[in-house]
Amino acid sequence: MLLELAALLVGSGLFLLVVGVFVARQYTLRSKLLTAFLIIVLTSLGVQALLDNYIMSENLRQSANKVLITTAKSFAEKIDSFTRENSDYLKTEAALPAIINFIVRKAEPPYNRQAILEILRAFKSRQDDYILSYAILNRDGVNMVDTDPLKQGDDESGEVYYRNVKARHGDDAVYHSSIVFENDRPILIFSSAINDLSGKMVGVLRAKYSANILSTMFERIQRTIGRGSFVMLLDENQLRLVHSRRKDLAYTLAALPAADRLAALKRQRRLPQNVSRDYLESPGWVERLSHVSYENPVIESTYTGLGTSKFLSAVYQLETEPWKIIVSQPLTTILEPVEAQKNSAFVLVSIIALVVVLVVLATTQLLLGPVKRLTNVVKRIAEGDLAAQATVEANDEVGSLAGAFNEMTQSVTNLIVDLEDEINNHKLTADNLRKLSQAIEQSPVSVMITDLDGNIEYVNPQLCRITGYSEEELIGQNPRILKSGHTPEIHFKNMWSAITAGQSWTGELYNKKKNGDLFWENVTISPIKNAHNESTHYLAIKEDISLRKEYEERLLYQASYDKLTDLPNRTLAYDRIQQAIANAVWEQKHIALLYMDFDHFKNINDTLGHEAGDEFLKYMAGRLKASVRDFDTVARLGGDEFLIMLVEVDQPGGGDRTSFTEVVKNKTREILQRVSQPCVIHGMEFSVTASVGIALFPDDGDDPHILLRHADTAMYRSKRKGRNTFELFTTEMSDIVMKRVEIDNKLRGALENGDFYLKYQALMDARTQRIVGAEALIRWEDPELGEVSPEEFVPLAEESGLIVDIGNWVMETACHDIRRWRETAGFEDIYVAINLSTRQFRGKGIVENIAGILAKHGLSGDCLELEITERLLMKDVPHVVAILDQFKAMNIRLSIDDFGTGYSSLSYLKRFPFDVLKIDKAFIDDIGADPDGQALCDAIVAMAHSLGLGIIGEGVETQEQFEFLRDRGAETIQGYYVSKPLEAHEFIQLLGVSELLESNR
């Protein structure tokens, strides 16, 4: 080691000093110089070696301390993360309605034991290699269902995991145990309270994990630490749970508890019955371990079973368990660089000593003249004259020294030039870094840089301004300081999966400021890599998108709720009916839909005005909500039509139609009686009655559309009976149903008989007012029924599946017309927008079918625009994106139809390759009439443009609506303001007029 070399050098120097005193009296100047130089050099090198040995050893120790502490902390966080994650899983699983209902209803059908057992097996399959069993205990601790059949029926009320949860029984009643031994097999136990809807504990969900999962985790850990190092996990009873280097030491005692304590731990199954005491650590190690603190977590010690080598060990206490994780590295490994430097030092000293001898010998051979001249040259160089050259021309040692000196001078000169260039380059780099730093410091977006463990190393001022934290408060913290708990954990899993793989990740996070306010951020995180393509840090670029999210929430609310009454609108009501039907099928219950229309409501508008009518509707909405339970639904379908959905809760699993029908009748009479009570609007008191139609699930239909239609039919029957009453739907009821059947029957032959035809409604460029395309609208004229509205036959075609054939006919006919317009009239850039139905879009071969039709008519994709409804996009998103990408590859334009009437938000648009957004007519009608609706149009146009989407205003009928949309940058206008729907030959005439007007401008 360097210490040995240093001692040798100092000893040699002292010896030469004694010899030098003697030599100085008897020998030549050459010997004197040689001895003096050797004394100085060897002594200096010895002292330097001593100092280097000490500094290098201390630095290596300190560096090792930091690495060990960081490694121990990292490993502890992984175990804590495992404990928290599995606790959260258990808490979520315990809250499942099926689990709760199984406990509450004591395993009565349909919550049979086998069904619940399948659910528990599904839970177990989450980590089937390590989860030994899942079980449900009732309130008294009796095992009701267990994936381990041998445990079913056991009384577990005395177990610590049951008593702990029962004592805490609340939302946070989750328990995870330390190691417990069953038949000397180590296991981990997690348990969670099962609470009913009132918060009362009705049982416990318990999971047993094999403790081998810890060994598996530490096998991965062992591969990440240095040679000779090891990791040991120690519980609060000094039991080794894991030893990464000596696996045979797992579940052996590192220190021996008192006899009574040892017996108690065995009774509690906290130790194996035959726990080994053959590998106890020294009393000194136990003493040092007890004095470990957060400020000084490193100890130096030997370990049982690992010889006499000393180790540096970092000790870290877990947060979720009373365990300590100990990461140890041999001192010999840590100090290896010191040993390695010894050999280099020997070589270096030898070279230096040799050079000293040579220089001294050469110097003594020089004559006084050359030495003086050389000395003068040295002085000139020392004064800064690097151009000075030694002129000694002798071929002896002095001449060689002079030549070497001249070369050295030239080398120094070159080095100075190179150094100046390097300094200039560094200045340029520093200038660029300063500019980059200023750009980041002044950036309007937030910037954060962390190390690979997530520790924050840099934040810019914008991030501090947004979060409210100072730079000092953030540096050294983990970004979890901003975590609000509202972002799904799957987001973070996906994020870490991407960035640890060296990829960038982009997503939206719902974070929390220092003052507790929540805010949305659009975050992009990318790895920062070194010259070897290794990730060294993570860079996060964040943008506050809270305002955009507020707009989206407002859009969603206005798309789902009636703005007059704040009740759910038709769209949201339809969604709730679908959910109620799904629950009713599962729970074998009934549902009632009450379709209500106020009698003679028109008289209020005619006599008191529409303002009074609106006040009346709001007043009645409040009465209707007060008439039903919180989990029932009251919705406004439009005008004075309301829907009430009653859900059966009193007769689960065995209720019949008759009893439920009586309940519904009584509730309807109560509602009608409450509605008919006098009310005062604008100072006038009057009474209004209502007519109600009732449809029941499952007797009257199993589809929301059918149930609503049947309830509507029954409502009209009640009006015909004299109003202020109600009617239950019957299959024989109303001519409307008969007409629907007749339309459905005739629809099947309409395509073959050639009864369908197309009309085209023009699409106008808002800026140039030139016709650029048209939307294809299907029409049906039946020989007997006459003109049948698309609103009547399109839903039937969708239900029957005929819409696929009809859609193909529309595509064929439209392409035929486009080809004719282009060939005969020369309108080469005209395109046609065609609406794709849900069935047509999700049918097999839709892309190939459209491609074949285009090829058949010799057309390219740019002649088509396909209109997709919002609702179609919300299922099987990857499949939808794949189809839309194929359309885009064909150069077909894609548009969102009737935007604002579905459930989606603007944020989903980024996931699909749309070109155009069509604003629904319902929003266009608000322009000039409703400031809120007009503001909503503003927001839709602005945000669509921000996403790079074009705008089509649908249903534009007035100059005011046209100018409003044009002034806000809408590209295309459609509606009666431009043209009514026209047949193909009429539309081509309109195109001619449009071209003529364009050429005359």
Short mmCIF file of C-alpha atoms in Angstrom, two decimals, residues 89 228-229 280 382 498 512 594 740 814 891 933:
data_model
loop_
_atom_site.label_atom_id
_atom_site.label_comp_id
_atom_site.label_asym_id
_atom_site.label_seq_id
_atom_site.Cartn_x
_atom_site.Cartn_y
_atom_site.Cartn_z
CA TYR A 89 -54.57 -3.50 -3.63
CA GLY A 228 -17.85 -9.13 -2.11
CA SER A 229 -20.75 -6.94 -0.92
CA LEU A 280 -24.96 -15.10 16.22
CA ALA A 382 11.28 33.25 -16.70
CA ALA A 498 -40.87 4.51 -20.10
CA LYS A 512 -50.96 19.94 -5.56
CA LEU A 594 -91.53 7.52 -16.14
CA ARG A 740 -92.54 1.59 -36.58
CA ALA A 814 -71.80 9.53 -53.89
CA ASN A 891 -55.69 10.83 -47.91
CA GLY A 933 -73.95 29.21 -25.56
#
